[in-house]
XYZ file of C-alpha atoms in Angstrom:
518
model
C 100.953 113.324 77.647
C 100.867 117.223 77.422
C 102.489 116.762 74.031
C 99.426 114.993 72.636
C 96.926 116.723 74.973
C 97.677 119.654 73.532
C 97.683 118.599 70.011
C 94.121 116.802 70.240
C 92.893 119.647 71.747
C 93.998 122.780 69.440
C 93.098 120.469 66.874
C 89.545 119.911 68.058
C 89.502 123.926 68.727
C 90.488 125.345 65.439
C 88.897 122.523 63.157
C 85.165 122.391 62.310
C 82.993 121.427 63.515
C 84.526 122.041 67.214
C 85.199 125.481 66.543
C 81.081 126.067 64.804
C 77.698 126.649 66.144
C 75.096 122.963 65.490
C 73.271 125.391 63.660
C 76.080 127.229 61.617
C 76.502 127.036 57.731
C 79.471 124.722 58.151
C 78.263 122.183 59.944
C 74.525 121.275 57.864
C 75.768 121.495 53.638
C 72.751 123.157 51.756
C 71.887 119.721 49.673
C 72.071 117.739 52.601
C 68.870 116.765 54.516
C 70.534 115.895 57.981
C 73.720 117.051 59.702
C 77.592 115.264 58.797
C 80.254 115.436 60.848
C 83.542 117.251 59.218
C 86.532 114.617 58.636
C 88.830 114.733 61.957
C 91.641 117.066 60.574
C 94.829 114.646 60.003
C 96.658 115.513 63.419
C 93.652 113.979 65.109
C 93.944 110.741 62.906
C 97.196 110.544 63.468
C 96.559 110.779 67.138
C 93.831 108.217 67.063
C 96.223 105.984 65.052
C 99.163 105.860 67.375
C 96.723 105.641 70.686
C 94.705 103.005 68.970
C 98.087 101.158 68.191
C 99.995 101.666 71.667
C 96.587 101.485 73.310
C 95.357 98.707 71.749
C 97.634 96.039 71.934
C 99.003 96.904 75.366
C 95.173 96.620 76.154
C 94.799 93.178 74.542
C 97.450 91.295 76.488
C 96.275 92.616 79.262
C 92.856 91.664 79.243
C 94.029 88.068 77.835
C 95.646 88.140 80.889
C 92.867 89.159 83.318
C 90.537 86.924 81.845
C 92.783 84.117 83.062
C 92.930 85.458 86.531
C 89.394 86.633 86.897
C 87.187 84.514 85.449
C 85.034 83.013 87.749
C 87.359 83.551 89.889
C 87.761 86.503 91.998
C 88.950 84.951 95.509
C 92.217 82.278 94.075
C 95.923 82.787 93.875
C 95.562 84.577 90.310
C 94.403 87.684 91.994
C 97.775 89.105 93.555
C 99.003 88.424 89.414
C 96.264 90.310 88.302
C 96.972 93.086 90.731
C 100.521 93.191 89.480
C 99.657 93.071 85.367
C 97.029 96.109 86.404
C 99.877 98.445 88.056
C 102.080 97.486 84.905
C 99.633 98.146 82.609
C 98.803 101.456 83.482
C 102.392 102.756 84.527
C 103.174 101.409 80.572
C 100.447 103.572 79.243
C 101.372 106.952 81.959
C 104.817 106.836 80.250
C 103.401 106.480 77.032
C 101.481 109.659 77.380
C 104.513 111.771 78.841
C 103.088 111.181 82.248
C 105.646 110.662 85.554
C 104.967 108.283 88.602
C 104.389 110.590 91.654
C 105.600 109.780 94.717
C 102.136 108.801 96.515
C 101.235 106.729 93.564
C 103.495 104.111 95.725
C 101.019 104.073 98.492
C 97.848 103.823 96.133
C 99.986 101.087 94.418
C 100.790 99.146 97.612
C 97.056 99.080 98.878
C 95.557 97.498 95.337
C 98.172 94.830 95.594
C 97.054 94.468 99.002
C 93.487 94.328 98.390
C 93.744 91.781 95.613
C 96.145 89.154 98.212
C 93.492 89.748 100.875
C 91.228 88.692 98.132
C 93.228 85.223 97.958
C 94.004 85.003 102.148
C 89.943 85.302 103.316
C 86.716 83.384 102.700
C 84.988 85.984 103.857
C 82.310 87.289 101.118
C 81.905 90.788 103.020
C 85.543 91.750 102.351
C 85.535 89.964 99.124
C 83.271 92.732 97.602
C 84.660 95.494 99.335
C 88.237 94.758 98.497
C 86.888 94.661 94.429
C 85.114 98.116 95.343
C 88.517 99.359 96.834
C 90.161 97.946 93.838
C 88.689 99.924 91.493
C 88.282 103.185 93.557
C 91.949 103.023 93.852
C 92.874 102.483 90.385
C 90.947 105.722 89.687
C 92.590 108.164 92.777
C 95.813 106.540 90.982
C 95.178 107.521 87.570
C 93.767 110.618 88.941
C 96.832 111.342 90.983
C 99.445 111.085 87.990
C 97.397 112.796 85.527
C 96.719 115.580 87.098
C 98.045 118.124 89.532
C 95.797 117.302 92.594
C 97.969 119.093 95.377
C 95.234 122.149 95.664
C 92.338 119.734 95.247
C 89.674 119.941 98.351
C 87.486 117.165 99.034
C 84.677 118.082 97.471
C 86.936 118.494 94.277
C 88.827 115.164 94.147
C 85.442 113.131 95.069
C 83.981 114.729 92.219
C 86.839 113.604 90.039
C 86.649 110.439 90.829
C 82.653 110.278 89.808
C 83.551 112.479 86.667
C 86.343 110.048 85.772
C 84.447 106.875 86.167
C 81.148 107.835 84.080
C 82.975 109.876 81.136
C 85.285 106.480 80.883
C 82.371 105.350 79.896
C 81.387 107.704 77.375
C 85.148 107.353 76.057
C 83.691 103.551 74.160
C 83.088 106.279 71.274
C 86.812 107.171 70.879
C 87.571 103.412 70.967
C 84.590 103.222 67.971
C 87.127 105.611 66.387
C 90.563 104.737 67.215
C 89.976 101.258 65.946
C 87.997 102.795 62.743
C 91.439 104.223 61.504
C 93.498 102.018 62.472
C 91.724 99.803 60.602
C 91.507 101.938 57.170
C 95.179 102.561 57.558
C 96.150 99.116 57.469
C 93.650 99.085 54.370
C 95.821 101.471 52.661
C 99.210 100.087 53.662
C 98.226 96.677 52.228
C 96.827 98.219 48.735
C 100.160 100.272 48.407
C 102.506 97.021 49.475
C 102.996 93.987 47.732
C 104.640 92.513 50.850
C 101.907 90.158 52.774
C 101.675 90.358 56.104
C 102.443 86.367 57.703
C 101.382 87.357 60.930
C 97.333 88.011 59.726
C 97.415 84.643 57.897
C 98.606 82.845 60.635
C 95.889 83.711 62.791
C 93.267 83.075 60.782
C 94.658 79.877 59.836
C 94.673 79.361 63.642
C 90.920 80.246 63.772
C 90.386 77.941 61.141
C 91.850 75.146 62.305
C 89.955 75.666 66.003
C 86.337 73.765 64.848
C 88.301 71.815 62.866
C 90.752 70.252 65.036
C 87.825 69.865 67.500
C 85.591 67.774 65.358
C 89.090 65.141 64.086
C 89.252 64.705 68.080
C 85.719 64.106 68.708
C 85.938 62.066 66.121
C 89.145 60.265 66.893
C 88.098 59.645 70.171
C 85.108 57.527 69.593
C 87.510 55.500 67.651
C 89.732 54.526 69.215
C 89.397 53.965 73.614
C 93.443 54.240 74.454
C 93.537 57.819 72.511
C 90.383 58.688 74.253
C 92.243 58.284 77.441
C 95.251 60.087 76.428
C 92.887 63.326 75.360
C 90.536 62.791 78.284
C 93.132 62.579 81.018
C 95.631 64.926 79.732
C 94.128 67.747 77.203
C 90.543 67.883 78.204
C 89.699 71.491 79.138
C 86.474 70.628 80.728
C 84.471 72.786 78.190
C 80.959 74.162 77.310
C 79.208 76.493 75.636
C 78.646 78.270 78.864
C 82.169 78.868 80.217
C 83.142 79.787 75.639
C 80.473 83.088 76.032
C 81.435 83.579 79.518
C 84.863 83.780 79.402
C 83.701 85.894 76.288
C 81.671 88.402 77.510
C 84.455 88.482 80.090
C 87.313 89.341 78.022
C 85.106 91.671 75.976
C 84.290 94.056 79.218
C 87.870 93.803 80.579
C 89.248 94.685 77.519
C 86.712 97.882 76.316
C 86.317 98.822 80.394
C 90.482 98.870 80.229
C 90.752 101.080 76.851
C 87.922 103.518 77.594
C 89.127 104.359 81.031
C 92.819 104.838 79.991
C 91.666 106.474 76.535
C 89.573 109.215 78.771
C 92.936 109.850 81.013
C 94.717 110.335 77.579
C 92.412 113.286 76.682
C 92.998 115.329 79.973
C 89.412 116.503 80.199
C 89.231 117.732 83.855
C 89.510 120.996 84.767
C 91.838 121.362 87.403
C 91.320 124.344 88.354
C 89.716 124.778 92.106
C 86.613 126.837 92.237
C 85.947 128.495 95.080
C 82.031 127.403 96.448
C 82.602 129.087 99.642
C 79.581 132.042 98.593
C 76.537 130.837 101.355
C 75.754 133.334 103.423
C 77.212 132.071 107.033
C 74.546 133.535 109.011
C 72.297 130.191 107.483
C 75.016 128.259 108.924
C 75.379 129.713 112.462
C 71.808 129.343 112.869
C 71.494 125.946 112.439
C 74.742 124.911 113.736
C 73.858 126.510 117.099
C 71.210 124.687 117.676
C 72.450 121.227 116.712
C 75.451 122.151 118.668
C 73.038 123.289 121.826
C 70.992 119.680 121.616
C 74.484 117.693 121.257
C 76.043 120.014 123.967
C 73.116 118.362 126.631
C 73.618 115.110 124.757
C 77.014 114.914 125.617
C 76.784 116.136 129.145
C 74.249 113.204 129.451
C 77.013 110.897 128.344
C 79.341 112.213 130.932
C 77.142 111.956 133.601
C 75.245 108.757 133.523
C 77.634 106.372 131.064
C 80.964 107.697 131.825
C 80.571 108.893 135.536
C 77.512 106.185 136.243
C 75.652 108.608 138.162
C 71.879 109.905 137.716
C 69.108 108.599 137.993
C 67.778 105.988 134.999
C 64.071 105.999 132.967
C 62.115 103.410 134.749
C 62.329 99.680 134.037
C 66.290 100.493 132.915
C 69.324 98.717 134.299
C 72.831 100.423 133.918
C 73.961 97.339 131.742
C 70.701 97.325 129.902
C 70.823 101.435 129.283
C 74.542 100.816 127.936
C 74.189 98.374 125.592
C 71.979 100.107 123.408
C 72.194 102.732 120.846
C 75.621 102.448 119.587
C 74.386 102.141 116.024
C 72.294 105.600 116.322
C 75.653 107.139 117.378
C 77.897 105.804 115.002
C 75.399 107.139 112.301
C 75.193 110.410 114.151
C 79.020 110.592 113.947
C 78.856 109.985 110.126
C 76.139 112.950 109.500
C 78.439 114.610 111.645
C 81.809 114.126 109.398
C 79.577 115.192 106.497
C 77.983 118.074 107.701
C 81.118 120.091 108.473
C 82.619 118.745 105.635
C 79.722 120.525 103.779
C 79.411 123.438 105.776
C 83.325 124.133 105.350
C 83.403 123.722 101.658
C 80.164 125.999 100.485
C 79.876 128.800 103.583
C 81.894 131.623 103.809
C 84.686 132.281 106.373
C 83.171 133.187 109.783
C 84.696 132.720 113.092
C 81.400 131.683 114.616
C 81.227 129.358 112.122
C 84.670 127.685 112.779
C 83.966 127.615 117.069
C 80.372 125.438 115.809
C 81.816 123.414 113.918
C 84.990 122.760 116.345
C 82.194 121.915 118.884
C 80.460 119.975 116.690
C 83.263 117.637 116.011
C 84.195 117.512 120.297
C 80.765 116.637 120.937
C 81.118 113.705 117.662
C 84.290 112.666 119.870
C 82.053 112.064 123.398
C 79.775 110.596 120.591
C 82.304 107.950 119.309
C 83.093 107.638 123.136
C 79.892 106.773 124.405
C 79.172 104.213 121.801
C 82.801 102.230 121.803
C 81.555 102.129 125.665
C 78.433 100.758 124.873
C 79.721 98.016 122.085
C 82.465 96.965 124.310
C 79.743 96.249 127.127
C 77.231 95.035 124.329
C 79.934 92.020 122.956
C 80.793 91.498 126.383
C 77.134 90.784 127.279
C 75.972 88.890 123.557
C 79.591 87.857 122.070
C 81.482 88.906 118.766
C 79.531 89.309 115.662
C 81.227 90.472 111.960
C 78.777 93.040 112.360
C 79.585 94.337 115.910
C 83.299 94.220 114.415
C 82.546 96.552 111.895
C 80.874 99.658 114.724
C 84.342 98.753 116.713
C 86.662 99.544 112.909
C 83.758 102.450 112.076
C 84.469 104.247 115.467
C 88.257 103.875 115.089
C 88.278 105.231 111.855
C 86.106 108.246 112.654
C 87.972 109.389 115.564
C 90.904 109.431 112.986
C 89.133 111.469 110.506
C 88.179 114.081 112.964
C 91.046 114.797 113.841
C 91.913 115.858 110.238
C 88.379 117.625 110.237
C 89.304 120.211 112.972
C 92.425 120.559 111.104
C 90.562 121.631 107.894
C 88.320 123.628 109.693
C 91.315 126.230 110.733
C 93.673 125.734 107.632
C 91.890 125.103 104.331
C 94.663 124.044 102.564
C 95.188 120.663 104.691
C 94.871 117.300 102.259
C 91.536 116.234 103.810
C 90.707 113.957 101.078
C 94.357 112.014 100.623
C 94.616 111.981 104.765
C 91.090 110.483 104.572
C 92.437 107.371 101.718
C 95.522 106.758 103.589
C 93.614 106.212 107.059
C 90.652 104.608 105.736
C 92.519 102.096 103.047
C 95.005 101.391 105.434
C 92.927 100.440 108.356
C 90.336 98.471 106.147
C 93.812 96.510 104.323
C 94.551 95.635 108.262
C 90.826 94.409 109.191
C 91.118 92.407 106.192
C 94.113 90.643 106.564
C 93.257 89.628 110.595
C 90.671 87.330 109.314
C 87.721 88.738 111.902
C 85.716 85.413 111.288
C 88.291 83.456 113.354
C 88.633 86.478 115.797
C 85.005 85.886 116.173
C 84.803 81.927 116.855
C 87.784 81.710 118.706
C 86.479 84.854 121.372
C 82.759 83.512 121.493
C 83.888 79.506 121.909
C 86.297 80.962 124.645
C 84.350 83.024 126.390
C 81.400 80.369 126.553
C 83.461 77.628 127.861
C 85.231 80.293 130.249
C 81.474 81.295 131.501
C 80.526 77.541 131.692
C 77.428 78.158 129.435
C 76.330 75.916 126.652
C 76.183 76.891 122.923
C 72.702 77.953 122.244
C 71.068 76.761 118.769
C 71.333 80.617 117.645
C 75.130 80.696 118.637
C 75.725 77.143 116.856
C 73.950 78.355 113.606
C 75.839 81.881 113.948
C 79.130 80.006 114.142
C 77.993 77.576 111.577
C 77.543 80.166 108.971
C 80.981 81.725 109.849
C 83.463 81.897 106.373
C 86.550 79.456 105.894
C 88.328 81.664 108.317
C 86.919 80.636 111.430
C 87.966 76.938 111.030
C 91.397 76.715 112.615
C 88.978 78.065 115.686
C 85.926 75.576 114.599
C 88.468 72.669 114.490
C 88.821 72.737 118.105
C 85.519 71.878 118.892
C 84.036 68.462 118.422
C 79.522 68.948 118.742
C 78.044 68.183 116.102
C 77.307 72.218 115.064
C 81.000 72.113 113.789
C 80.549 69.058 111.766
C 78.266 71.237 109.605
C 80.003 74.035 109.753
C 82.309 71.945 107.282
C 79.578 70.835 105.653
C 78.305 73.981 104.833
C 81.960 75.649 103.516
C 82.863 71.923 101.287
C 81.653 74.143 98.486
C 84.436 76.198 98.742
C 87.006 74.209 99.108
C 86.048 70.960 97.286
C 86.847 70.542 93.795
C 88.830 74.177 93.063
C 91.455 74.190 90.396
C 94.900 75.162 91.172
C 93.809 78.513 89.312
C 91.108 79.163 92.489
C 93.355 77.796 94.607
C 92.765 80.279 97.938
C 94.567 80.032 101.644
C 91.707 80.049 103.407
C 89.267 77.264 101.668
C 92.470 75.054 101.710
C 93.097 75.141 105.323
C 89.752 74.629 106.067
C 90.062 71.690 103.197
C 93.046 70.766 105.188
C 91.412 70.715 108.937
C 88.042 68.621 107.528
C 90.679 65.748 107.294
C 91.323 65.183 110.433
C 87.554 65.168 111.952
């Protein structure tokens, strides 16, 4: 990749108009009314050629290919195959630009592949999106990874690179406008200058040809004669419209140019690598405010100790110990999340200062009593009002913070430590684990248990709660025979009833499989 890096970029140095002012004699001829680009000097088309070429068709298979597995389909078996033709295609293209498969690039690899199975083991819709989300951030810290030498990269660096990477892909569509352009008036040439003809070209259009045409002799053929119409009905009919023609379209169409621009823009190397060093605020900003948030969480936490931990004090009127516990764990797990961010910020843009580094230290103890006090007060909260997806998600937050601040007092005292990878592999790698535990069922099974165990009935918000659970929860729904989980299979026959093999998904089919036997 250096090879042609290097090339397209001394050529777009030393060749007008890269190398001119917009305003300079070159770049506006005196009888012309309105700037014209110079011709692209002939390395650069030969560049564009061979990418377009290589590019191109490795591109076009692959998005074939994705179209298969994605189209309105995003949760069946197909996604696992997709996951697999994604990590071929772009380790084809990295060795077709001179680029080597680091080591990590195994772990980035390993979590899309994951992502896209949980995609075909859940019902659930919440991890359906965020597993496409991870998806694609991961492809990018991939890419990102190979490209380019990311070992001195801080946080603030490689989250920029990622945002950098993803909107310039975009601007990259202009590249494919060109790439395509001469490849195109090189065939041109080849095919005045040869008298050979080219079998392949003819083929295909006679193929395109013969689509409407074969299409109206069946239509045709069918209405005459019933036992053919059978034949075609039962055995070739592809269950067609107009619709699903421009969707699967439209699909193919972004797959394809999404593929080639984001690949085309690693080709071109445009990121600076270099690590600039932001650390010019003037501390003393810092140390102010940090000493008084650090005062207020200082009394916070004390408070913590004394009347949730130690359950001693006296409690505001009207408050219960059970009732004062159960409530603000959401206000604390977003105070622990400013938290992570502020001395993230403060340690990437303020200057050195040993004041500085004792805040922010107790800034990040105090976010520990923090994370403390509201895993207490979920844990007593779900005892008291049973297991939502929701509540879930504070228990996986909390987890995953007291991870990350570990790795945040680390970077506050050496500021060479990998924040940002530590941060992927904790965060990927506890969300791949959530996902594949199926929390819906986690959730019926705990709440119908712990109802029965208590000897209370269901309650009508309960029943609809449950009701309204994904196709995970029905090995635990299956169990139960009141009428609430009758139509809780009701309500998921969508997504299990009449799926082709191609959306065929584990979840919908065991519930498809446990709806039998009510």
């Amino acid at each position: 990749m250096d090879n042609i890096n290097n090339s397209d970029n001394s050529v777009y140095r030393n060749n007008p108009p890269y190398n001119q002012p917009y305003n300079s004699a070159y770049s506006a001829p005196a009888n012309a009314g309105y700037w014209t680009p110079a011709p692209e000097a002939p390395e650069v088309l030969d560049m564009r050629e061979k990418i377009g070429r290589k590019l191109g068709l490795a591109t076009l298979i692959y998005a074939i290919f994705s179209t298969f597995c994605l189209y309105n389909n995003l949760t069946g078996i197909t996604m696992p195959f997709f996951g697999i033709a994604t990590l071929v295609y772009m380790i084809y293209e990295l060795k077709q630009y001179e680029v080597s498969i680091k080591k990590l690039s195994w772990f980035y690899a390993t979590i899309i592949l994951a992502l896209t199975i949980s995609n075909f083991l859940t019902g659930n819709a919440t991890f359906h999106f965020f597993n496409c989300f991870g998806i694609i951030l991961m492809l990018f810290i991939f890419l990102l990874h190979n490209v380019y030498d990311d070992s001195k990269w801080s946080f603030t660096k490689t989250a920029c690179a990622i945002c950098e990477a993803f909107s310039l892909s975009i601007v990259a569509l202009g590249d494919f406008g060109k790439d395509m352009s001469v490849v195109s008036e090189r065939n041109k040439e080849r095919r005045m200058f040869s008298d050979k003809k080219n079998p392949v070209r003819y083929i295909v259009i006679g193929l395109l040809i013969s689509i409407p045409v074969v299409a109206i002799l069946l239509m045709l053929l069918s209405a005459a004669d019933a036992v053919f119409s059978n034949i075609i009905t039962s055995h070739f009919s592809p269950n067609f419209n107009i619709g699903t023609f421009f969707g699967v379209l439209i699909s193919f169409a972004f797959i394809f140019l999404a593929s080639y621009c984001i690949m085309r823009f690693f080709s071109k190397k445009t990121i600076n690598e270099e690590v600039k060093d932001h650390k010019n605020l003037e501390p003393i900003v810092a140390i102010t405010v940090l000493s008084i948030i650090s005062a207020i969480y200082l009394v916070f936490s004390l408070i913590q100790i004394i009347y949730l931990f130690l359950g001693g004090g006296s409690l505001p009127e009207g408050y219960s110990y059970s009732d004062y516990a159960r409530e603000g764990f959401f206000q604390l797990l977003a105070v622990s999340i400013i938290n992570f961010l502020m001395v993230i910020f403060v340690n990437s843009f303020f200057r050195n200062s040993r004041v500085l580094k004792v805040l922010m230290t107790i800034i990040s103890l105090c976010t520990y009593i923090m994370i403390a006090s509201s895993f207490v007060r979920i844990m007593m909260y779900i005892k008291a009002c049973l297991l939502t997806e929701l509540r879930i998600w504070v228990v996986w937050g909390l987890t995953v913070l007291s991870l990350l601040f570990v790795a945040v007092i680390i970077s506050i005292f050496n500021q060479k430590f990998p924040l940002f990878r530590y941060c992927i592999v904790v965060v990927s790698t506890l969300y791949v684990i959530l996902g594949f535990m199926h929390i819906d069922y986690i959730i019926a099974d705990y709440d119908i248990t712990n109802l029965s165990t208590i000897g209370e009935e269901i309650s009508i918000q309960d029943m609809n709660y449950l009701a309204g659970l994904s196709t995970d929860a029905a090995p635990a729904i299956a169990k139960c025979s009141d009428d609430w989980a009758d139509d809780y299979f009701d309500r998921n026959e969508y997504y299990y009833k009449n799926r082709s093999w191609r959306q065929f998904n584990l979840s919908a089919y065991t519930a498809d499989v446990l709806s039998q036997y009510r």
